[in-house]
Amino acid sequence: MLPHQFFKLLSDETRMRCLLLIARESRLCVNQLTEALDESQPKISRHLALLRQSGVLVDTREGQWVYYQISTELPGWLNKIIEGLKQSNCLQTQYKKDTDKLNAMKACC
């Protein structure tokens, strides 16, 4: 993946929010992301599919649940960008509501 492709992928706020939550939590399922972002399941699934097709995310099936996590096959420059986004104080503040909703969830999967 080239930098312009990655930044185009993250130009959608829902994909950005999904990526940030997954990067911070290591892995999440669609249900957790749907609840945290207060979006419909089809919308979240569509965005996760784009992130997966691009190679940024990988999915793992455990029973009926599918978990998403950051790919371990990403180039170094891309890992550095994701880590920087994850550590960004202004993004943590901007999307604090997402993290709070995720933390308030009862176990779902």
Coordinates of N, CA and C in Angstrom, one line a residue:
M1 N 0.8 -1.2 0.0 CA 0.0 0.0 0.0 C 0.9 1.2 0.0
L2 N 0.5 2.2 -0.8 CA 1.2 3.5 -0.9 C 0.6 4.5 0.1
P3 N 1.4 5.5 0.5 CA 0.8 6.4 1.5 C -0.5 7.1 1.0
H4 N -0.6 7.5 -0.3 CA -1.8 8.2 -0.7 C -3.0 7.2 -0.6
Q5 N -2.8 5.9 -0.8 CA -3.9 5.0 -0.7 C -4.4 4.9 0.8
F6 N -3.4 4.8 1.7 CA -3.7 4.7 3.1 C -4.5 6.0 3.6
F7 N -4.0 7.2 3.2 CA -4.7 8.4 3.7 C -6.0 8.5 3.1
K8 N -6.2 8.1 1.8 CA -7.5 8.1 1.2 C -8.5 7.2 2.0
L9 N -8.0 6.0 2.4 CA -8.7 5.1 3.1 C -9.2 5.7 4.5
L10 N -8.4 6.5 5.1 CA -8.7 7.1 6.4 C -9.4 8.4 6.3
S11 N -9.7 8.8 5.0 CA -10.4 10.1 4.8 C -11.9 10.0 5.3
D12 N -12.4 8.8 5.6 CA -13.7 8.6 6.1 C -13.6 8.5 7.6
E13 N -14.4 9.3 8.3 CA -14.3 9.3 9.8 C -14.7 8.0 10.4
T14 N -15.6 7.3 9.9 CA -16.0 6.0 10.5 C -14.8 5.0 10.4
R15 N -14.2 5.0 9.3 CA -13.0 4.1 9.2 C -11.9 4.5 10.1
M16 N -11.7 5.8 10.3 CA -10.7 6.3 11.2 C -11.0 5.9 12.6
R17 N -12.3 6.1 13.0 CA -12.7 5.7 14.4 C -12.5 4.2 14.6
C18 N -12.9 3.4 13.6 CA -12.7 2.0 13.8 C -11.3 1.6 14.0
L19 N -10.4 2.2 13.1 CA -9.0 1.9 13.2 C -8.4 2.3 14.5
L20 N -8.8 3.5 15.0 CA -8.3 3.9 16.3 C -8.7 3.0 17.4
L21 N -9.9 2.6 17.5 CA -10.4 1.7 18.5 C -9.7 0.4 18.5
I22 N -9.6 -0.2 17.3 CA -9.0 -1.5 17.1 C -7.5 -1.4 17.5
A23 N -6.8 -0.3 17.1 CA -5.4 -0.1 17.4 C -5.2 0.0 19.0
R24 N -6.1 0.6 19.6 CA -6.0 0.8 21.1 C -6.4 -0.5 21.9
E25 N -7.3 -1.2 21.3 CA -7.8 -2.4 22.1 C -7.2 -3.7 21.6
S26 N -6.4 -3.7 20.6 CA -5.8 -4.9 20.0 C -6.7 -5.6 19.0
R27 N -7.9 -5.9 19.5 CA -8.9 -6.6 18.6 C -10.3 -6.3 19.1
L28 N -11.2 -6.2 18.1 CA -12.6 -5.9 18.5 C -13.5 -6.6 17.5
C29 N -14.7 -6.9 17.9 CA -15.7 -7.5 16.9 C -16.7 -6.4 16.4
V30 N -17.4 -6.7 15.4 CA -18.3 -5.8 14.8 C -19.3 -5.2 15.8
N31 N -19.8 -6.1 16.7 CA -20.8 -5.7 17.7 C -20.2 -4.7 18.6
Q32 N -19.0 -4.8 19.1 CA -18.3 -3.8 19.9 C -18.2 -2.5 19.2
L33 N -17.8 -2.5 18.0 CA -17.6 -1.3 17.2 C -19.0 -0.6 16.9
T34 N -20.0 -1.4 16.6 CA -21.3 -0.9 16.4 C -21.8 -0.1 17.6
E35 N -21.6 -0.7 18.8 CA -22.1 -0.1 20.0 C -21.2 1.2 20.3
A36 N -19.9 1.1 20.2 CA -19.1 2.2 20.6 C -19.2 3.4 19.7
L37 N -19.5 3.1 18.4 CA -19.6 4.2 17.4 C -21.0 4.7 17.2
D38 N -22.0 3.9 17.8 CA -23.4 4.2 17.6 C -23.8 4.3 16.1
E39 N -23.4 3.3 15.4 CA -23.7 3.1 14.0 C -24.3 1.8 13.7
S40 N -24.9 1.6 12.6 CA -25.6 0.4 12.2 C -24.5 -0.7 11.9
Q41 N -24.9 -1.9 12.1 CA -24.0 -3.1 11.8 C -23.6 -3.1 10.3
P42 N -24.5 -2.9 9.4 CA -24.1 -3.0 8.0 C -23.1 -1.9 7.6
K43 N -23.2 -0.7 8.2 CA -22.3 0.4 7.9 C -20.9 0.1 8.5
I44 N -20.8 -0.4 9.7 CA -19.6 -0.8 10.3 C -18.9 -1.9 9.5
S45 N -19.7 -2.9 9.1 CA -19.2 -4.1 8.4 C -18.6 -3.6 7.0
R46 N -19.3 -2.7 6.4 CA -18.8 -2.2 5.1 C -17.4 -1.5 5.2
H47 N -17.3 -0.7 6.3 CA -16.0 0.0 6.5 C -14.9 -1.0 6.9
L48 N -15.3 -2.0 7.7 CA -14.3 -3.0 8.1 C -13.8 -3.8 6.9
A49 N -14.7 -4.1 6.0 CA -14.4 -4.8 4.8 C -13.4 -4.0 4.0
L50 N -13.6 -2.7 3.8 CA -12.6 -1.9 3.1 C -11.2 -1.9 3.8
L51 N -11.2 -1.8 5.1 CA -9.9 -1.9 5.8 C -9.3 -3.2 5.7
R52 N -10.1 -4.3 5.7 CA -9.6 -5.6 5.5 C -9.0 -5.9 4.1
Q53 N -9.8 -5.4 3.1 CA -9.4 -5.6 1.7 C -8.1 -4.9 1.4
S54 N -7.9 -3.8 2.1 CA -6.7 -3.0 1.8 C -5.5 -3.6 2.5
G55 N -5.7 -4.6 3.4 CA -4.6 -5.2 4.1 C -4.3 -4.6 5.4
V56 N -5.0 -3.5 5.8 CA -4.7 -2.8 7.1 C -5.2 -3.7 8.3
L57 N -6.3 -4.3 8.1 CA -6.9 -5.2 9.2 C -6.9 -6.6 8.7
V58 N -6.9 -7.5 9.6 CA -7.1 -8.9 9.4 C -8.2 -9.4 10.3
D59 N -9.0 -10.4 9.9 CA -10.0 -10.9 10.7 C -9.8 -12.3 11.1
T60 N -10.4 -12.7 12.3 CA -10.2 -14.0 12.9 C -11.6 -14.5 13.3
R61 N -12.1 -15.6 12.9 CA -13.4 -16.1 13.3 C -13.2 -17.0 14.5
E62 N -14.0 -16.8 15.5 CA -14.1 -17.6 16.7 C -15.5 -17.9 17.0
G63 N -15.9 -19.1 16.6 CA -17.4 -19.5 16.7 C -18.1 -18.6 15.7
Q64 N -19.2 -17.9 16.3 CA -20.0 -17.0 15.5 C -19.4 -15.6 15.4
W65 N -18.4 -15.3 16.1 CA -17.9 -14.0 16.2 C -16.7 -13.8 15.3
V66 N -16.5 -12.6 14.6 CA -15.4 -12.3 13.8 C -14.7 -11.1 14.5
Y67 N -13.4 -11.3 14.8 CA -12.6 -10.2 15.4 C -11.7 -9.6 14.4
Y68 N -11.5 -8.3 14.6 CA -10.6 -7.6 13.7 C -9.4 -7.0 14.4
Q69 N -8.3 -7.1 13.8 CA -7.1 -6.5 14.4 C -6.2 -6.0 13.3
I70 N -5.2 -5.1 13.8 CA -4.2 -4.6 12.8 C -3.4 -5.7 12.3
S71 N -3.1 -5.7 11.0 CA -2.3 -6.7 10.3 C -0.9 -6.6 10.8
T72 N -0.2 -7.7 11.0 CA 1.2 -7.7 11.4 C 2.1 -7.7 10.2
E73 N 1.5 -7.6 9.0 CA 2.3 -7.6 7.7 C 2.4 -6.2 7.2
L74 N 2.1 -5.2 7.9 CA 2.1 -3.8 7.4 C 3.6 -3.3 7.3
P75 N 3.9 -2.5 6.4 CA 5.2 -1.9 6.3 C 5.5 -1.0 7.5
G76 N 6.8 -0.8 7.8 CA 7.2 0.0 9.0 C 6.6 1.4 9.1
W77 N 6.6 2.1 7.9 CA 6.1 3.4 7.9 C 4.6 3.5 8.3
L78 N 3.9 2.5 7.9 CA 2.4 2.4 8.2 C 2.2 2.1 9.7
N79 N 3.0 1.2 10.2 CA 2.9 0.9 11.7 C 3.2 2.2 12.5
K80 N 4.2 3.0 12.1 CA 4.5 4.2 12.8 C 3.4 5.2 12.7
I81 N 2.7 5.3 11.6 CA 1.6 6.2 11.5 C 0.4 5.8 12.4
I82 N 0.1 4.5 12.3 CA -1.0 4.0 13.2 C -0.6 4.2 14.7
E83 N 0.6 3.9 15.0 CA 1.0 4.1 16.4 C 0.9 5.6 16.8
G84 N 1.3 6.4 15.9 CA 1.2 7.9 16.2 C -0.3 8.3 16.4
L85 N -1.1 7.8 15.5 CA -2.6 8.1 15.7 C -3.1 7.6 17.0
K86 N -2.7 6.4 17.3 CA -3.2 5.8 18.6 C -2.7 6.5 19.8
Q87 N -1.5 7.1 19.8 CA -1.0 7.8 20.9 C -1.4 9.3 21.0
S88 N -2.0 9.8 19.9 CA -2.3 11.2 19.8 C -3.3 11.7 20.9
N89 N -2.9 12.6 21.7 CA -3.7 13.1 22.8 C -5.0 13.8 22.2
C90 N -4.8 14.6 21.1 CA -5.9 15.3 20.6 C -7.0 14.3 20.0
L91 N -6.5 13.2 19.4 CA -7.5 12.2 18.9 C -8.1 11.4 20.0
Q92 N -7.4 11.2 21.1 CA -8.0 10.5 22.3 C -9.1 11.4 22.8
T93 N -8.8 12.7 22.9 CA -9.8 13.6 23.4 C -11.0 13.7 22.4
Q94 N -10.7 13.8 21.1 CA -11.8 14.0 20.1 C -12.7 12.8 20.1
Y95 N -12.2 11.6 20.3 CA -13.0 10.3 20.2 C -13.2 9.7 21.6
K96 N -13.1 10.4 22.6 CA -13.2 9.9 24.0 C -14.6 9.2 24.2
K97 N -15.6 9.7 23.6 CA -16.9 9.2 23.7 C -17.0 7.7 23.2
D98 N -16.2 7.5 22.1 CA -16.2 6.1 21.5 C -15.6 5.1 22.6
T99 N -14.5 5.6 23.1 CA -13.8 4.7 24.1 C -14.6 4.5 25.4
D100 N -15.3 5.6 25.8 CA -16.2 5.5 27.0 C -17.3 4.5 26.7
K101 N -17.9 4.6 25.6 CA -19.0 3.6 25.2 C -18.5 2.2 25.2
L102 N -17.3 2.0 24.6 CA -16.8 0.7 24.5 C -16.5 0.1 25.9
N103 N -15.9 1.0 26.8 CA -15.6 0.5 28.1 C -16.8 0.2 29.0
A104 N -17.9 0.9 28.6 CA -19.2 0.7 29.4 C -20.0 -0.5 29.0
M105 N -19.6 -1.1 27.8 CA -20.3 -2.3 27.3 C -20.1 -3.5 28.2
K106 N -21.2 -4.2 28.3 CA -21.0 -5.6 28.9 C -20.4 -6.5 27.9
A107 N -19.8 -7.5 28.4 CA -19.2 -8.5 27.5 C -20.2 -9.0 26.4
C108 N -19.8 -9.0 25.2 CA -20.8 -9.4 24.2 C -20.3 -10.6 23.4
C109 N -19.1 -10.8 23.3 CA -18.6 -11.9 22.5 C -17.8 -13.0 23.2

